[in-house]
Short mmCIF file of C-alpha atoms in Angstrom, two decimals:
data_model
loop_
_atom_site.label_atom_id
_atom_site.label_comp_id
_atom_site.label_asym_id
_atom_site.label_seq_id
_atom_site.Cartn_x
_atom_site.Cartn_y
_atom_site.Cartn_z
CA MET A 89 -79.81 92.33 -28.85
CA LEU A 90 -79.08 90.98 -25.20
CA SER A 91 -76.91 87.89 -24.88
CA ASP A 92 -78.25 85.33 -21.83
CA VAL A 93 -75.32 86.18 -19.88
CA MET A 94 -76.40 89.84 -19.90
CA GLU A 95 -79.83 88.67 -18.78
CA ASP A 96 -78.76 86.83 -15.91
CA TYR A 97 -76.59 89.59 -14.79
CA LEU A 98 -79.81 91.92 -15.04
CA LYS A 99 -82.00 89.48 -13.06
CA ALA A 100 -79.32 89.10 -10.47
CA ILE A 101 -78.36 93.21 -9.73
CA TYR A 102 -82.89 93.20 -9.51
CA ILE A 103 -82.68 90.82 -7.14
CA LEU A 104 -79.94 92.09 -4.67
CA GLN A 105 -81.51 95.76 -5.38
CA VAL A 106 -84.79 94.00 -3.79
CA GLU A 107 -83.08 92.14 -1.01
CA HIS A 108 -80.84 95.00 0.11
CA GLY A 109 -81.37 98.27 -1.95
CA PRO A 110 -79.49 99.83 -4.39
CA PRO A 111 -76.32 100.39 -5.45
CA VAL A 112 -75.24 97.01 -5.21
CA SER A 113 -71.40 96.00 -5.09
CA THR A 114 -69.63 94.25 -7.62
CA SER A 115 -68.35 91.88 -4.82
CA ASP A 116 -72.15 90.99 -4.21
CA ILE A 117 -72.88 90.35 -7.76
CA ALA A 118 -69.87 87.89 -8.05
CA GLU A 119 -70.85 85.97 -4.76
CA TYR A 120 -74.51 85.73 -6.14
CA LEU A 121 -73.59 84.43 -9.54
CA ASP A 122 -70.18 82.76 -8.50
CA LYS A 123 -68.42 85.01 -10.66
CA THR A 124 -64.73 86.63 -10.21
CA PRO A 125 -64.64 90.58 -9.12
CA PRO A 126 -62.87 91.50 -12.71
CA THR A 127 -65.73 89.05 -14.79
CA VAL A 128 -67.92 91.11 -12.91
CA THR A 129 -66.62 94.23 -13.46
CA SER A 130 -65.76 93.75 -17.23
CA MET A 131 -69.58 93.03 -17.80
CA VAL A 132 -70.98 95.56 -15.67
CA GLY A 133 -69.21 98.02 -18.12
CA LYS A 134 -70.60 96.46 -20.93
CA LEU A 135 -74.23 96.86 -19.42
CA GLU A 136 -73.36 100.59 -18.58
CA GLU A 137 -72.34 101.02 -22.21
CA ARG A 138 -75.99 100.23 -23.32
CA GLY A 139 -77.78 102.11 -21.03
CA LEU A 140 -78.94 99.23 -18.74
CA VAL A 141 -77.12 100.18 -15.40
CA ASP A 142 -75.44 103.25 -13.99
CA ARG A 143 -72.45 102.72 -12.04
CA GLU A 144 -70.84 104.92 -9.35
CA LYS A 145 -67.30 104.43 -8.86
CA TYR A 146 -66.64 102.79 -5.40
CA LYS A 147 -70.45 102.31 -4.48
CA GLY A 148 -71.72 99.68 -7.07
CA VAL A 149 -74.44 99.72 -9.88
CA GLU A 150 -78.24 100.41 -9.72
CA LEU A 151 -80.37 99.58 -13.06
CA THR A 152 -81.89 101.80 -15.07
CA ARG A 153 -85.76 101.72 -16.08
CA GLU A 154 -84.64 99.74 -19.13
CA GLY A 155 -82.48 97.28 -17.14
CA GLU A 156 -84.90 97.07 -15.02
CA THR A 157 -87.57 96.06 -17.47
CA VAL A 158 -85.37 93.45 -18.77
CA ALA A 159 -84.64 91.98 -15.11
CA LEU A 160 -88.46 91.41 -14.60
CA GLU A 161 -89.46 90.22 -18.08
CA VAL A 162 -86.43 87.32 -17.50
CA LEU A 163 -87.68 87.49 -13.89
CA ARG A 164 -91.37 86.68 -14.94
CA HIS A 165 -90.54 83.92 -17.38
CA HIS A 166 -87.86 82.38 -14.78
CA ARG A 167 -90.77 82.07 -12.03
CA LEU A 168 -93.71 81.04 -14.55
CA LEU A 169 -91.64 78.60 -15.68
CA GLU A 170 -90.76 77.14 -12.65
CA ALA A 171 -94.41 77.13 -11.85
CA TYR A 172 -95.41 75.12 -15.06
CA LEU A 173 -92.46 72.73 -14.55
CA THR A 174 -93.63 71.93 -11.02
CA GLU A 175 -97.55 71.63 -11.84
CA HIS A 176 -97.67 70.08 -15.29
CA LEU A 177 -94.36 68.22 -15.24
CA ASP A 178 -93.91 66.64 -12.32
CA TYR A 179 -90.87 68.36 -11.30
CA SER A 180 -89.93 68.47 -7.18
CA TRP A 181 -89.56 72.03 -6.25
CA SER A 182 -85.57 71.37 -5.58
CA GLU A 183 -85.53 70.76 -9.27
CA VAL A 184 -86.85 73.63 -10.96
CA HIS A 185 -84.29 76.71 -10.64
CA ASP A 186 -81.69 75.48 -12.86
CA GLU A 187 -84.13 74.17 -15.46
CA ALA A 188 -86.03 77.65 -15.45
CA ASP A 189 -82.31 79.36 -15.98
CA THR A 190 -81.80 77.44 -19.11
CA LEU A 191 -85.48 78.35 -20.44
CA GLU A 192 -85.73 81.56 -18.99
CA HIS A 193 -83.88 82.92 -22.09
CA HIS A 194 -85.79 81.41 -25.03
CA ILE A 195 -89.68 81.33 -24.44
CA SER A 196 -91.43 83.86 -26.69
CA GLU A 197 -94.13 86.30 -25.09
CA GLU A 198 -96.83 84.30 -26.48
CA PHE A 199 -95.60 81.07 -24.67
CA GLU A 200 -95.33 83.41 -21.86
CA ARG A 201 -98.96 84.28 -22.24
CA ARG A 202 -100.01 80.67 -22.31
CA VAL A 203 -98.19 79.38 -19.34
CA ALA A 204 -99.52 82.16 -17.17
CA ASP A 205 -103.10 81.50 -18.81
CA LEU A 206 -102.80 77.95 -17.98
CA LEU A 207 -101.84 78.47 -14.46
CA GLY A 208 -104.67 80.80 -13.80
CA ASN A 209 -102.04 83.95 -13.68
CA PRO A 210 -100.18 82.95 -10.25
CA THR A 211 -98.71 85.73 -8.17
CA VAL A 212 -95.67 83.86 -6.71
CA ASP A 213 -93.76 80.58 -7.86
CA PRO A 214 -93.20 77.36 -5.75
CA HIS A 215 -90.82 78.73 -3.75
CA GLY A 216 -93.36 81.63 -2.84
CA ASP A 217 -91.31 84.41 -4.70
CA PRO A 218 -93.55 87.03 -6.12
CA ILE A 219 -94.13 86.51 -10.35
CA PRO A 220 -93.92 89.72 -11.56
CA SER A 221 -96.95 91.43 -13.77
CA PRO A 222 -97.30 91.10 -17.19
CA ASP A 223 -96.89 94.92 -17.23
CA LEU A 224 -93.68 94.68 -15.66
CA GLU A 225 -93.95 97.01 -12.70
CA PRO A 226 -91.48 96.83 -10.23
CA LEU A 227 -92.34 94.48 -7.70
CA GLU A 228 -93.46 95.73 -4.42
CA GLU A 229 -91.14 96.22 -0.99
CA ASP A 230 -91.06 92.91 0.39
CA GLU A 231 -92.20 93.12 4.38
CA THR A 232 -91.37 90.23 5.49
CA ASN A 233 -88.29 89.23 7.56
CA ARG A 234 -86.11 86.26 7.95
CA LEU A 235 -87.14 83.22 10.53
CA SER A 236 -83.80 83.62 12.14
CA ASP A 237 -85.17 87.21 13.29
CA HIS A 238 -87.66 85.97 15.71
CA GLY A 239 -87.33 84.51 19.11
CA VAL A 240 -88.93 81.39 21.49
CA GLY A 241 -92.90 81.30 21.79
CA GLU A 242 -93.40 83.47 18.54
CA ARG A 243 -95.35 82.33 15.44
CA VAL A 244 -94.91 83.01 12.02
CA VAL A 245 -95.97 82.07 8.88
CA VAL A 246 -93.51 81.00 5.84
CA THR A 247 -93.80 83.20 2.79
CA ARG A 248 -90.47 82.56 1.04
CA VAL A 249 -87.48 80.00 0.94
CA SER A 250 -84.56 80.28 -1.10
CA ASP A 251 -84.58 78.48 -4.33
CA ARG A 252 -80.94 78.40 -4.89
CA ASP A 253 -79.67 75.56 -2.88
CA GLU A 254 -81.36 72.15 -4.15
CA GLU A 255 -80.17 70.34 -1.16
CA GLU A 256 -81.41 72.75 1.20
CA LEU A 257 -84.73 72.26 -0.71
CA GLU A 258 -85.12 68.84 -0.45
CA TYR A 259 -84.17 69.31 3.41
CA LEU A 260 -86.79 71.80 3.79
CA GLU A 261 -89.61 69.70 1.91
CA GLN A 262 -88.76 66.60 3.99
CA ALA A 263 -89.27 68.83 7.01
CA GLY A 264 -92.26 70.59 6.22
CA VAL A 265 -91.61 73.84 6.07
CA THR A 266 -92.81 75.29 2.89
CA PRO A 267 -94.74 78.35 2.30
CA GLY A 268 -97.84 78.57 4.00
CA THR A 269 -96.76 76.76 6.95
CA THR A 270 -97.22 78.17 10.36
CA LEU A 271 -94.68 77.70 12.74
CA GLU A 272 -93.90 77.85 16.25
CA ILE A 273 -90.05 78.84 17.13
CA VAL A 274 -89.39 76.45 20.14
CA ASP A 275 -85.95 77.09 20.75
CA VAL A 276 -82.64 79.01 19.99
CA ALA A 277 -79.71 77.70 20.56
CA PRO A 278 -76.55 79.75 21.16
CA PHE A 279 -74.38 77.86 18.40
CA GLY A 280 -77.16 78.92 15.67
CA MET A 281 -79.81 75.72 15.49
CA VAL A 282 -83.41 76.71 15.39
CA THR A 283 -85.72 74.22 16.35
CA VAL A 284 -89.35 75.06 15.18
CA ARG A 285 -92.93 73.49 15.60
CA ALA A 286 -95.22 73.05 12.42
CA VAL A 287 -98.52 74.27 14.21
CA GLU A 288 -100.72 72.10 11.83
CA THR A 289 -98.81 68.80 12.47
CA ALA A 290 -97.10 69.39 15.85
CA ARG A 291 -93.66 68.04 13.91
CA GLU A 292 -90.51 69.66 15.67
CA GLN A 293 -87.40 70.44 13.17
CA SER A 294 -84.08 71.87 14.01
CA LEU A 295 -82.66 73.90 11.48
CA PRO A 296 -79.28 75.49 10.93
CA GLU A 297 -79.00 79.00 11.45
CA SER A 298 -77.72 79.62 7.64
CA VAL A 299 -81.01 77.67 6.43
CA ALA A 300 -83.09 80.14 9.01
CA ASP A 301 -81.60 83.04 7.38
CA SER A 302 -83.18 81.86 3.80
CA ILE A 303 -86.54 81.60 4.88
CA ARG A 304 -88.82 84.57 4.82
CA VAL A 305 -91.63 84.94 7.33
CA ARG A 306 -94.36 87.05 8.46
CA SER A 307 -96.26 87.17 11.87
CA ALA A 308 -98.67 85.01 12.15
CA GLY A 309 -102.61 86.67 12.54
CA ALA A 310 -104.44 86.20 15.51
CA ASP A 311 -106.46 83.30 13.87
CA GLU A 312 -104.03 81.45 11.78
CA PRO A 313 -102.35 79.40 14.50
CA ALA A 314 -105.95 78.31 15.98
CA GLN A 315 -106.96 77.60 12.53
CA ALA A 316 -103.87 75.49 12.19
CA GLU A 317 -104.75 73.42 14.95
CA ALA A 318 -108.14 72.93 14.27
CA ASN A 319 -106.70 71.33 10.79
CA GLY A 320 -104.41 69.27 12.35
CA ALA A 321 -107.01 67.79 15.04
#
């Protein structure tokens, strides 16, 4: 049986693999989990002994298929719990990450199934992150990019926001920048601020570059801006 900490490591490695591709360096894992590099190296050794990761010296680690399956199961639990907490227990989207982190290790498969059924088997969590399927197939490659990668005049649709910073999520909620929002890039300042306008409400908001980096978007379809403007008229 794996410990909660081992599952946390596997989940972190999977997320980093999806974001940056394998192999994942121990320094990236340490930063993501807020651990020291020696602590990460020790844990990676234990995961390798169990056949959950493959490690290549000086390059990093990659999940084995067994390790990937465990990571996907924990990730499915986590994101279903985030959806359940927001939809049925009145948690805000800024509060659910830590709560789900605690609960994800301790729910049964029956509980998972019932939560999924209650929610209508959602495919994304409140932050727009994809929820792994019940058969735990690897997630499809993310074809979005960062808000900060776009220039003035472009229109984009928010698909995902990072769920790891509570204050940042509160800020984005107040700014009306949530998954599904169509934004127009109004200005990109040389010192890093990105100013956007929500097409539906015409509300403008300046975002620090670090926040813009954490927002994933796709280019808006030809009919989306017009539809949003009609809704806001």
